[in-house]
PDB file of C-alpha atoms in Angstrom:
ATOM      1  CA  MET J   1      -5.558  89.806  29.585  1.00 42.00           C
ATOM      2  CA  ALA J   2      -5.788  90.342  25.682  1.00 44.00           C
ATOM      3  CA  GLU J   3      -1.901  87.800  25.344  1.00 47.00           C
ATOM      4  CA  LEU J   4      -3.722  85.312  26.804  1.00 41.00           C
ATOM      5  CA  ALA J   5      -6.642  85.571  25.673  1.00 42.00           C
ATOM      6  CA  SER J   6      -4.659  85.364  21.975  1.00 44.00           C
ATOM      7  CA  GLN J   7      -3.523  82.217  22.788  1.00 42.00           C
ATOM      8  CA  THR J   8      -6.073  80.518  24.352  1.00 40.00           C
ATOM      9  CA  ALA J   9      -9.082  80.943  21.415  1.00 41.00           C
ATOM     10  CA  ASN J  10      -7.622  77.192  19.653  1.00 44.00           C
ATOM     11  CA  ALA J  11      -7.827  75.725  22.574  1.00 39.00           C
ATOM     12  CA  ALA J  12     -10.556  73.680  21.234  1.00 38.00           C
ATOM     13  CA  ALA J  13      -7.896  72.327  17.777  1.00 40.00           C
ATOM     14  CA  LEU J  14      -5.675  71.430  20.965  1.00 42.00           C
ATOM     15  CA  ALA J  15      -7.676  68.202  21.280  1.00 41.00           C
ATOM     16  CA  ASP J  16      -4.643  66.325  23.348  1.00 47.00           C
ATOM     17  CA  ASP J  17      -6.117  69.388  25.929  1.00 50.00           C
ATOM     18  CA  VAL J  18      -9.576  68.386  25.949  1.00 48.00           C
ATOM     19  CA  SER J  19     -11.070  65.697  28.672  1.00 48.00           C
ATOM     20  CA  MET J  20     -14.933  64.352  27.653  1.00 46.00           C
ATOM     21  CA  GLY J  21     -16.988  63.745  31.115  1.00 45.00           C
ATOM     22  CA  LEU J  22     -20.595  63.135  32.325  1.00 42.00           C
ATOM     23  CA  HIS J  23     -22.747  65.588  33.547  1.00 44.00           C
ATOM     24  CA  GLY J  24     -25.984  64.047  34.428  1.00 43.00           C
ATOM     25  CA  ASP J  25     -26.926  63.165  30.752  1.00 40.00           C
ATOM     26  CA  VAL J  26     -25.174  65.374  28.854  1.00 40.00           C
ATOM     27  CA  PHE J  27     -21.791  65.346  27.572  1.00 41.00           C
ATOM     28  CA  VAL J  28     -18.807  68.186  29.393  1.00 45.00           C
ATOM     29  CA  ARG J  29     -16.115  69.313  27.170  1.00 45.00           C
ATOM     30  CA  ARG J  30     -13.270  71.013  29.490  1.00 49.00           C
ATOM     31  CA  VAL J  31     -10.833  72.255  27.436  1.00 46.00           C
ATOM     32  CA  ARG J  32      -7.200  73.445  29.158  1.00 50.00           C
ATOM     33  CA  THR J  33      -4.317  75.183  26.747  1.00 45.00           C
ATOM     34  CA  SER J  34      -0.473  75.870  27.455  1.00 46.00           C
ATOM     35  CA  VAL J  35       0.155  79.238  28.244  1.00 44.00           C
ATOM     36  CA  LYS J  36       4.089  79.701  28.152  1.00 46.00           C
ATOM     37  CA  ARG J  37       5.479  77.708  30.659  1.00 44.00           C
ATOM     38  CA  LEU J  38       2.366  76.707  32.467  1.00 44.00           C
ATOM     39  CA  ASP J  39       0.815  73.765  31.998  1.00 45.00           C
ATOM     40  CA  ASN J  40      -2.579  73.005  32.312  1.00 46.00           C
ATOM     41  CA  VAL J  41      -3.894  77.366  33.274  1.00 41.00           C
ATOM     42  CA  PRO J  42      -8.425  76.624  32.429  1.00 41.00           C
ATOM     43  CA  GLY J  43      -8.956  78.097  29.260  1.00 38.00           C
ATOM     44  CA  ILE J  44     -11.307  80.346  28.648  1.00 35.00           C
ATOM     45  CA  CYS J  45     -14.052  77.416  27.427  1.00 36.00           C
ATOM     46  CA  ASP J  46     -14.747  75.392  30.878  1.00 35.00           C
ATOM     47  CA  ASP J  47     -17.763  73.664  30.601  1.00 34.00           C
ATOM     48  CA  ALA J  48     -19.164  74.324  27.079  1.00 32.00           C
ATOM     49  CA  TYR J  49     -22.156  71.404  27.167  1.00 33.00           C
ATOM     50  CA  MET J  50     -23.172  69.356  24.221  1.00 38.00           C
ATOM     51  CA  THR J  51     -25.545  66.284  23.672  1.00 45.00           C
ATOM     52  CA  PRO J  52     -23.939  62.366  23.380  1.00 47.00           C
ATOM     53  CA  ASN J  53     -22.495  62.401  19.791  1.00 45.00           C
ATOM     54  CA  GLU J  54     -23.300  65.682  18.883  1.00 58.00           C
ATOM     55  CA  LYS J  55     -20.737  65.636  16.239  1.00 80.00           C
ATOM     56  CA  LEU J  56     -18.289  63.167  15.341  1.00 85.00           C
ATOM     57  CA  GLY J  57     -15.430  64.786  16.904  1.00 84.00           C
ATOM     58  CA  ALA J  58     -16.961  64.704  20.570  1.00 87.00           C
ATOM     59  CA  SER J  59     -17.873  60.679  20.114  1.00 86.00           C
ATOM     60  CA  LEU J  60     -13.703  60.624  18.875  1.00 89.00           C
ATOM     61  CA  LEU J  61     -12.657  62.130  21.698  1.00 89.00           C
ATOM     62  CA  SER J  62     -14.561  60.566  23.699  1.00 89.00           C
ATOM     63  CA  LEU J  63     -12.994  57.359  23.151  1.00 90.00           C
ATOM     64  CA  LYS J  64      -9.508  58.706  23.397  1.00 90.00           C
ATOM     65  CA  VAL J  65     -10.731  59.850  26.407  1.00 92.00           C
ATOM     66  CA  ARG J  66     -12.071  56.487  27.283  1.00 91.00           C
ATOM     67  CA  ALA J  67      -8.832  54.665  25.933  1.00 90.00           C
ATOM     68  CA  GLY J  68      -6.001  57.088  27.639  1.00 91.00           C
ATOM     69  CA  LEU J  69      -4.508  57.856  24.349  1.00 91.00           C
ATOM     70  CA  SER J  70      -2.775  61.038  23.792  1.00 91.00           C
ATOM     71  CA  LEU J  71      -2.585  62.114  20.012  1.00 90.00           C
ATOM     72  CA  ASP J  72       0.750  60.572  19.622  1.00 90.00           C
ATOM     73  CA  ASP J  73       0.379  57.665  21.218  1.00 91.00           C
ATOM     74  CA  ILE J  74      -3.179  56.987  18.073  1.00 91.00           C
ATOM     75  CA  ALA J  75      -1.330  58.339  14.951  1.00 89.00           C
ATOM     76  CA  ARG J  76       1.915  56.076  16.093  1.00 89.00           C
ATOM     77  CA  ARG J  77      -0.752  52.910  16.759  1.00 90.00           C
ATOM     78  CA  GLY J  78      -2.900  53.930  13.989  1.00 88.00           C
ATOM     79  CA  GLY J  79       0.303  53.493  11.309  1.00 88.00           C
ATOM     80  CA  TYR J  80       0.553  57.635  10.993  1.00 88.00           C
ATOM     81  CA  SER J  81       4.118  59.501  11.371  1.00 84.00           C
ATOM     82  CA  ARG J  82       2.700  61.987  13.278  1.00 86.00           C
ATOM     83  CA  ARG J  83      -0.068  63.643  15.124  1.00 87.00           C
ATOM     84  CA  SER J  84      -1.614  65.736  12.719  1.00 87.00           C
ATOM     85  CA  SER J  85      -2.189  63.256  10.255  1.00 86.00           C
ATOM     86  CA  VAL J  86      -5.296  62.593  13.413  1.00 87.00           C
ATOM     87  CA  GLN J  87      -5.293  66.188  15.174  1.00 87.00           C
ATOM     88  CA  ALA J  88      -8.731  67.422  13.361  1.00 88.00           C
ATOM     89  CA  TYR J  89     -10.716  64.344  13.852  1.00 88.00           C
ATOM     90  CA  PHE J  90     -10.889  64.482  17.940  1.00 90.00           C
ATOM     91  CA  ASN J  91     -11.691  68.426  17.489  1.00 88.00           C
ATOM     92  CA  PRO J  92     -15.016  68.372  19.507  1.00 87.00           C
ATOM     93  CA  GLN J  93     -16.311  70.584  16.528  1.00 86.00           C
ATOM     94  CA  TYR J  94     -15.099  68.717  14.187  1.00 86.00           C
ATOM     95  CA  GLU J  95     -18.867  67.160  12.136  1.00 83.00           C
ATOM     96  CA  GLY J  96     -16.850  64.864   9.577  1.00 77.00           C
ATOM     97  CA  PRO J  97     -16.594  63.165   7.252  1.00 78.00           C
ATOM     98  CA  LEU J  98     -14.458  60.390   8.391  1.00 81.00           C
ATOM     99  CA  SER J  99     -13.944  58.040   5.166  1.00 84.00           C
ATOM    100  CA  GLN J 100     -13.234  54.133   5.944  1.00 84.00           C
ATOM    101  CA  LYS J 101      -9.474  54.214   5.446  1.00 87.00           C
ATOM    102  CA  ALA J 102      -9.193  57.031   8.684  1.00 87.00           C
ATOM    103  CA  ALA J 103     -11.659  54.777  10.285  1.00 87.00           C
ATOM    104  CA  ALA J 104      -9.666  50.608   9.419  1.00 88.00           C
ATOM    105  CA  LYS J 105      -6.341  53.011  11.335  1.00 89.00           C
ATOM    106  CA  LEU J 106      -8.734  54.263  13.938  1.00 91.00           C
ATOM    107  CA  VAL J 107      -9.942  50.872  14.821  1.00 90.00           C
ATOM    108  CA  LYS J 108      -6.279  49.764  15.340  1.00 90.00           C
ATOM    109  CA  ALA J 109      -5.395  52.234  17.651  1.00 90.00           C
ATOM    110  CA  LEU J 110      -8.354  52.154  20.026  1.00 91.00           C
ATOM    111  CA  THR J 111      -9.800  49.118  19.707  1.00 90.00           C
ATOM    112  CA  GLY J 112      -9.859  46.917  22.539  1.00 89.00           C
ATOM    113  CA  LEU J 113      -8.170  49.787  24.485  1.00 91.00           C
ATOM    114  CA  GLY J 114     -10.228  51.585  27.617  1.00 89.00           C
ATOM    115  CA  ASN J 115     -13.510  50.222  29.781  1.00 89.00           C
ATOM    116  CA  PRO J 116     -15.526  48.689  28.550  1.00 89.00           C
ATOM    117  CA  PRO J 117     -13.542  48.121  26.296  1.00 91.00           C
ATOM    118  CA  ILE J 118     -13.481  49.462  22.527  1.00 90.00           C
ATOM    119  CA  THR J 119     -14.771  48.316  19.473  1.00 89.00           C
ATOM    120  CA  GLU J 120     -14.933  48.214  16.336  1.00 87.00           C
ATOM    121  CA  GLU J 121     -18.043  48.495  15.149  1.00 84.00           C
ATOM    122  CA  GLU J 122     -18.308  51.803  18.100  1.00 83.00           C
ATOM    123  CA  ILE J 123     -15.792  53.189  15.652  1.00 84.00           C
ATOM    124  CA  LEU J 124     -16.631  52.009  12.225  1.00 82.00           C
ATOM    125  CA  THR J 125     -20.387  53.028  12.864  1.00 80.00           C
ATOM    126  CA  LEU J 126     -19.220  56.687  13.285  1.00 79.00           C
ATOM    127  CA  THR J 127     -18.862  56.716   9.655  1.00 76.00           C
ATOM    128  CA  GLY J 128     -22.222  56.649   8.933  1.00 70.00           C
ATOM    129  CA  GLU J 129     -22.460  53.050   7.470  1.00 61.00           C
ATOM    130  CA  LEU J 130     -22.468  50.074   9.259  1.00 55.00           C
ATOM    131  CA  PRO J 131     -20.078  46.656   8.705  1.00 52.00           C
ATOM    132  CA  VAL J 132     -21.032  44.794   6.111  1.00 51.00           C
ATOM    133  CA  SER J 133     -22.581  41.192   7.809  1.00 59.00           C
ATOM    134  CA  ASN J 134     -21.632  37.942   6.887  1.00 62.00           C
ATOM    135  CA  ALA J 135     -24.447  35.809   8.813  1.00 66.00           C
ATOM    136  CA  ARG J 136     -26.214  34.391   6.201  1.00 67.00           C
ATOM    137  CA  PRO J 137     -29.924  32.858   6.337  1.00 65.00           C
ATOM    138  CA  ILE J 138     -30.039  29.090   7.911  1.00 65.00           C
ATOM    139  CA  LYS J 139     -33.426  27.677   7.199  1.00 60.00           C
ATOM    140  CA  PHE J 140     -33.542  24.824   9.916  1.00 55.00           C
ATOM    141  CA  GLU J 141     -36.350  21.682   9.731  1.00 55.00           C
ATOM    142  CA  GLY J 142     -39.599  22.336  10.538  1.00 53.00           C
ATOM    143  CA  ALA J 143     -42.017  25.607  10.769  1.00 50.00           C
ATOM    144  CA  SER J 144     -42.388  27.683  12.569  1.00 53.00           C
ATOM    145  CA  LEU J 145     -44.597  28.303  15.696  1.00 52.00           C
ATOM    146  CA  GLU J 146     -47.509  30.364  14.360  1.00 52.00           C
ATOM    147  CA  GLN J 147     -47.269  27.477  11.425  1.00 61.00           C
ATOM    148  CA  VAL J 148     -47.697  24.384  13.640  1.00 66.00           C
ATOM    149  CA  ARG J 149     -50.505  22.247  12.770  1.00 76.00           C
ATOM    150  CA  ASN J 150     -52.813  21.223  15.087  1.00 83.00           C
ATOM    151  CA  ASP J 151     -52.788  16.783  13.540  1.00 86.00           C
ATOM    152  CA  LEU J 152     -50.762  15.255  14.904  1.00 89.00           C
ATOM    153  CA  PRO J 153     -52.617  11.423  15.855  1.00 93.00           C
ATOM    154  CA  VAL J 154     -52.806   9.976  19.600  1.00 95.00           C
ATOM    155  CA  TYR J 155     -52.355   6.357  19.005  1.00 94.00           C
ATOM    156  CA  GLY J 156     -55.696   4.251  22.258  1.00 92.00           C
ATOM    157  CA  THR J 157     -52.349   1.987  24.090  1.00 93.00           C
ATOM    158  CA  ALA J 158     -53.388  -0.719  27.058  1.00 91.00           C
ATOM    159  CA  LEU J 159     -50.953  -3.445  28.628  1.00 90.00           C
ATOM    160  CA  GLY J 160     -51.062  -5.935  26.707  1.00 86.00           C
ATOM    161  CA  ALA J 161     -49.733  -9.976  27.377  1.00 85.00           C
ATOM    162  CA  GLU J 162     -46.709 -10.623  29.189  1.00 87.00           C
ATOM    163  CA  ARG J 163     -44.805 -12.083  26.446  1.00 88.00           C
ATOM    164  CA  VAL J 164     -42.154 -14.982  28.244  1.00 87.00           C
ATOM    165  CA  VAL J 165     -38.763 -14.562  27.218  1.00 87.00           C
ATOM    166  CA  ASP J 166     -35.430 -16.722  27.833  1.00 84.00           C
ATOM    167  CA  GLY J 167     -38.311 -17.900  31.150  1.00 85.00           C
ATOM    168  CA  GLU J 168     -38.590 -14.425  32.398  1.00 86.00           C
ATOM    169  CA  ALA J 169     -41.559 -12.452  31.685  1.00 87.00           C
ATOM    170  CA  ILE J 170     -41.165  -9.101  29.064  1.00 92.00           C
ATOM    171  CA  GLU J 171     -44.357  -6.203  29.758  1.00 93.00           C
ATOM    172  CA  GLN J 172     -45.725  -5.786  25.886  1.00 93.00           C
ATOM    173  CA  THR J 173     -48.240  -2.997  25.084  1.00 94.00           C
ATOM    174  CA  THR J 174     -51.662  -2.654  22.657  1.00 92.00           C
ATOM    175  CA  LEU J 175     -51.372  -0.291  20.376  1.00 92.00           C
ATOM    176  CA  ASN J 176     -54.087   0.357  18.141  1.00 89.00           C
ATOM    177  CA  SER J 177     -53.235   2.435  15.023  1.00 85.00           C
ATOM    178  CA  GLY J 178     -56.669   2.672  14.539  1.00 84.00           C
ATOM    179  CA  GLU J 179     -58.462   4.394  17.435  1.00 87.00           C
ATOM    180  CA  VAL J 180     -57.075   8.215  17.686  1.00 91.00           C
ATOM    181  CA  LEU J 181     -57.657   9.149  21.155  1.00 93.00           C
ATOM    182  CA  GLU J 182     -57.524  13.312  20.220  1.00 94.00           C
ATOM    183  CA  TYR J 183     -55.263  15.317  18.205  1.00 93.00           C
ATOM    184  CA  ARG J 184     -51.930  17.423  19.346  1.00 90.00           C
ATOM    185  CA  LYS J 185     -49.687  20.191  18.344  1.00 86.00           C
ATOM    186  CA  ARG J 186     -47.242  18.862  16.231  1.00 82.00           C
ATOM    187  CA  PRO J 187     -43.963  19.487  17.489  1.00 76.00           C
ATOM    188  CA  THR J 188     -41.563  22.159  14.950  1.00 71.00           C
ATOM    189  CA  ILE J 189     -39.529  18.864  13.800  1.00 66.00           C
ATOM    190  CA  SER J 190     -42.555  17.001  12.574  1.00 65.00           C
ATOM    191  CA  ASN J 191     -44.487  19.776  10.383  1.00 62.00           C
ATOM    192  CA  GLY J 192     -43.828  17.560   6.917  1.00 61.00           C
ATOM    193  CA  VAL J 193     -43.043  14.557   8.296  1.00 66.00           C
ATOM    194  CA  GLU J 194     -46.521  12.455   8.748  1.00 70.00           C
ATOM    195  CA  ARG J 195     -45.572   9.379   9.857  1.00 84.00           C
ATOM    196  CA  CYS J 196     -45.351  11.087  13.761  1.00 89.00           C
ATOM    197  CA  TYR J 197     -47.647  10.072  16.213  1.00 93.00           C
ATOM    198  CA  GLY J 198     -48.407   9.920  20.066  1.00 94.00           C
ATOM    199  CA  LEU J 199     -49.021   7.375  22.428  1.00 96.00           C
ATOM    200  CA  TYR J 200     -49.030   7.198  25.592  1.00 96.00           C
ATOM    201  CA  ILE J 201     -46.535   4.776  27.843  1.00 95.00           C
ATOM    202  CA  GLN J 202     -48.352   1.398  29.901  1.00 94.00           C
ATOM    203  CA  GLY J 203     -47.005   0.107  32.409  1.00 93.00           C
ATOM    204  CA  ASP J 204     -43.810   0.598  34.233  1.00 93.00           C
ATOM    205  CA  SER J 205     -41.318  -1.510  32.834  1.00 93.00           C
ATOM    206  CA  MET J 206     -38.756   1.219  31.636  1.00 94.00           C
ATOM    207  CA  TYR J 207     -39.620   3.521  34.894  1.00 93.00           C
ATOM    208  CA  PRO J 208     -37.651   5.884  35.455  1.00 92.00           C
ATOM    209  CA  ALA J 209     -37.068   6.939  31.383  1.00 92.00           C
ATOM    210  CA  HIS J 210     -40.459   6.715  30.598  1.00 94.00           C
ATOM    211  CA  ARG J 211     -42.822   6.505  33.124  1.00 94.00           C
ATOM    212  CA  ASP J 212     -46.981   4.786  33.145  1.00 94.00           C
ATOM    213  CA  GLY J 213     -48.749   7.489  31.638  1.00 94.00           C
ATOM    214  CA  ALA J 214     -46.554   9.308  30.583  1.00 95.00           C
ATOM    215  CA  PHE J 215     -47.307  11.092  26.663  1.00 95.00           C
ATOM    216  CA  LYS J 216     -43.815  10.375  23.704  1.00 95.00           C
ATOM    217  CA  PHE J 217     -43.908  11.423  20.719  1.00 93.00           C
ATOM    218  CA  VAL J 218     -42.193   8.738  18.262  1.00 94.00           C
ATOM    219  CA  GLN J 219     -41.366   8.806  13.987  1.00 92.00           C
ATOM    220  CA  ARG J 220     -41.495   5.990  11.982  1.00 91.00           C
ATOM    221  CA  GLY J 221     -38.995   5.558   9.599  1.00 88.00           C
ATOM    222  CA  ALA J 222     -36.798   8.206  11.694  1.00 89.00           C
ATOM    223  CA  PRO J 223     -33.178   7.001  11.678  1.00 91.00           C
ATOM    224  CA  LEU J 224     -32.079   4.131  15.171  1.00 94.00           C
ATOM    225  CA  ARG J 225     -29.442   4.779  17.128  1.00 93.00           C
ATOM    226  CA  VAL J 226     -27.841   2.433  19.516  1.00 95.00           C
ATOM    227  CA  GLY J 227     -29.252   3.965  22.853  1.00 95.00           C
ATOM    228  CA  ASP J 228     -32.527   4.847  21.719  1.00 96.00           C
ATOM    229  CA  ASP J 229     -36.237   3.966  23.381  1.00 97.00           C
ATOM    230  CA  VAL J 230     -38.043   2.544  20.669  1.00 97.00           C
ATOM    231  CA  VAL J 231     -41.114   1.119  20.061  1.00 96.00           C
ATOM    232  CA  VAL J 232     -40.793  -2.771  17.845  1.00 95.00           C
ATOM    233  CA  TYR J 233     -44.313  -3.041  16.680  1.00 93.00           C
ATOM    234  CA  LEU J 234     -43.697  -7.150  16.391  1.00 91.00           C
ATOM    235  CA  ARG J 235     -45.601 -10.100  13.674  1.00 84.00           C
ATOM    236  CA  PRO J 236     -48.525 -12.365  14.424  1.00 78.00           C
ATOM    237  CA  LEU J 237     -47.085 -15.430  13.988  1.00 61.00           C
ATOM    238  CA  GLY J 238     -48.929 -16.414  10.428  1.00 56.00           C
ATOM    239  CA  GLU J 239     -50.327 -13.911   9.853  1.00 56.00           C
ATOM    240  CA  ASP J 240     -49.917 -11.037   6.770  1.00 55.00           C
ATOM    241  CA  ASP J 241     -49.864  -8.104   8.165  1.00 54.00           C
ATOM    242  CA  ASP J 242     -48.581  -4.459   7.008  1.00 54.00           C
ATOM    243  CA  GLY J 243     -48.804  -2.703  10.302  1.00 51.00           C
ATOM    244  CA  GLU J 244     -51.034  -0.443  10.390  1.00 56.00           C
ATOM    245  CA  ALA J 245     -53.693  -2.928  12.591  1.00 58.00           C
ATOM    246  CA  ALA J 246     -54.099  -3.217  15.773  1.00 58.00           C
ATOM    247  CA  ARG J 247     -50.848  -4.940  17.561  1.00 80.00           C
ATOM    248  CA  LEU J 248     -48.560  -5.587  20.601  1.00 90.00           C
ATOM    249  CA  VAL J 249     -45.428  -3.380  21.110  1.00 94.00           C
ATOM    250  CA  LEU J 250     -42.265  -3.380  23.106  1.00 95.00           C
ATOM    251  CA  ILE J 251     -41.730  -0.344  24.453  1.00 96.00           C
ATOM    252  CA  LYS J 252     -37.668  -0.186  25.012  1.00 96.00           C
ATOM    253  CA  ARG J 253     -34.284   0.730  24.705  1.00 97.00           C
ATOM    254  CA  LEU J 254     -32.184  -0.143  21.871  1.00 97.00           C
ATOM    255  CA  VAL J 255     -28.814  -2.559  23.130  1.00 97.00           C
ATOM    256  CA  ARG J 256     -28.115  -3.984  18.791  1.00 96.00           C
ATOM    257  CA  ARG J 257     -29.745  -4.372  16.290  1.00 95.00           C
ATOM    258  CA  THR J 258     -27.788  -7.193  13.893  1.00 95.00           C
ATOM    259  CA  ALA J 259     -29.917  -9.470  10.869  1.00 94.00           C
ATOM    260  CA  GLN J 260     -30.220 -12.023  13.528  1.00 96.00           C
ATOM    261  CA  TYR J 261     -32.240 -10.025  16.124  1.00 96.00           C
ATOM    262  CA  VAL J 262     -32.475  -6.684  18.075  1.00 97.00           C
ATOM    263  CA  GLU J 263     -31.617  -7.111  21.388  1.00 97.00           C
ATOM    264  CA  LEU J 264     -33.464  -4.827  24.087  1.00 97.00           C
ATOM    265  CA  GLU J 265     -32.684  -3.183  27.787  1.00 96.00           C
ATOM    266  CA  GLN J 266     -35.765  -2.508  30.041  1.00 95.00           C
ATOM    267  CA  PHE J 267     -35.773  -0.996  33.832  1.00 94.00           C
ATOM    268  CA  ARG J 268     -37.792  -2.923  35.625  1.00 91.00           C
ATOM    269  CA  PRO J 269     -37.003  -5.471  36.008  1.00 91.00           C
ATOM    270  CA  ALA J 270     -33.161  -4.965  34.733  1.00 92.00           C
ATOM    271  CA  LYS J 271     -33.205  -6.866  31.664  1.00 93.00           C
ATOM    272  CA  THR J 272     -31.326  -6.839  28.100  1.00 95.00           C
ATOM    273  CA  PHE J 273     -32.895  -9.561  26.227  1.00 96.00           C
ATOM    274  CA  ARG J 274     -32.653 -10.480  22.093  1.00 95.00           C
ATOM    275  CA  ILE J 275     -36.364 -10.789  19.763  1.00 94.00           C
ATOM    276  CA  ALA J 276     -35.608 -12.760  16.314  1.00 94.00           C
ATOM    277  CA  GLN J 277     -35.503  -9.902  13.510  1.00 94.00           C
ATOM    278  CA  SER J 278     -38.026 -12.406  11.745  1.00 91.00           C
ATOM    279  CA  ASP J 279     -40.091 -11.892  14.498  1.00 91.00           C
ATOM    280  CA  VAL J 280     -40.171  -7.657  13.940  1.00 92.00           C
ATOM    281  CA  LEU J 281     -42.391  -6.047  11.809  1.00 90.00           C
ATOM    282  CA  ARG J 282     -40.842  -2.326  12.047  1.00 92.00           C
ATOM    283  CA  ILE J 283     -39.005  -0.346  14.767  1.00 95.00           C
ATOM    284  CA  ASP J 284     -39.958   3.113  14.685  1.00 95.00           C
ATOM    285  CA  ARG J 285     -37.906   5.719  17.454  1.00 95.00           C
ATOM    286  CA  VAL J 286     -39.309   7.735  20.608  1.00 95.00           C
ATOM    287  CA  LEU J 287     -38.777  10.802  20.180  1.00 92.00           C
ATOM    288  CA  THR J 288     -36.502  13.552  23.057  1.00 89.00           C
ATOM    289  CA  GLU J 289     -36.652  17.182  24.547  1.00 84.00           C
ATOM    290  CA  ASP J 290     -33.293  17.947  22.787  1.00 82.00           C
ATOM    291  CA  ASP J 291     -35.356  15.860  19.699  1.00 79.00           C
ATOM    292  CA  LEU J 292     -38.131  18.437  19.845  1.00 76.00           C
ATOM    293  CA  ALA J 293     -36.405  21.445  21.286  1.00 68.00           C
TER     294      ALA J 293
END
């Protein structure tokens, strides 16, 4: 028995013969040694308990067991010439330190193995230094939710007289920017953009895109794209108009815009029609859900 004890005294150093497992909420270290020609004889260190990540060696050993590799495998995959180069790291009593160079080799040997797959971060954090992040702060347009302003004006609207184009009646809206019905919280994208306002849709010419009575955010001076829903301000004939007074507008979908005309679409009744540029004072864009996200 004395001979057996002497042969098993250094069993912990034979990391290839150490296994780790969970027993309740703690890790269990089981050491099995080789005695003469007999393999896998239980040693005297069975059922030694330690808390998770108690020592660096225990953490590495649990990764080794998870990867299902021998010390020879780890040494070969990590670029070492022999197992003795890594054996000390996987001794459950090993306290470190683990150099960045050694960690890099273990990353090469262990990453992606096991279930769940071992990650690079699991190994690099064992050096005591978290990997340097390459993340950079990005400045987004608008303001944070804590800074949202409650000063967006909502202008009064009403159904206006129909406009006859090519023999068909086109629904118009009367918009009075001098009449502010209420103030609303600005969508984040509009913080710092003073030329935003709200309005209520009148009529059903744009249903189902915009139902009668629906609230919409609108931005003046926003870039226009084909397919945008727009508010077209019409210029009264024979008047000097700065665009700030009550007027008729068309709330439609933009199909085309040239130097001579603006082509618009409505859905009910379905019709595409043109308005001469000389009749257009300005065009504002109705903001979409994507704009407000």
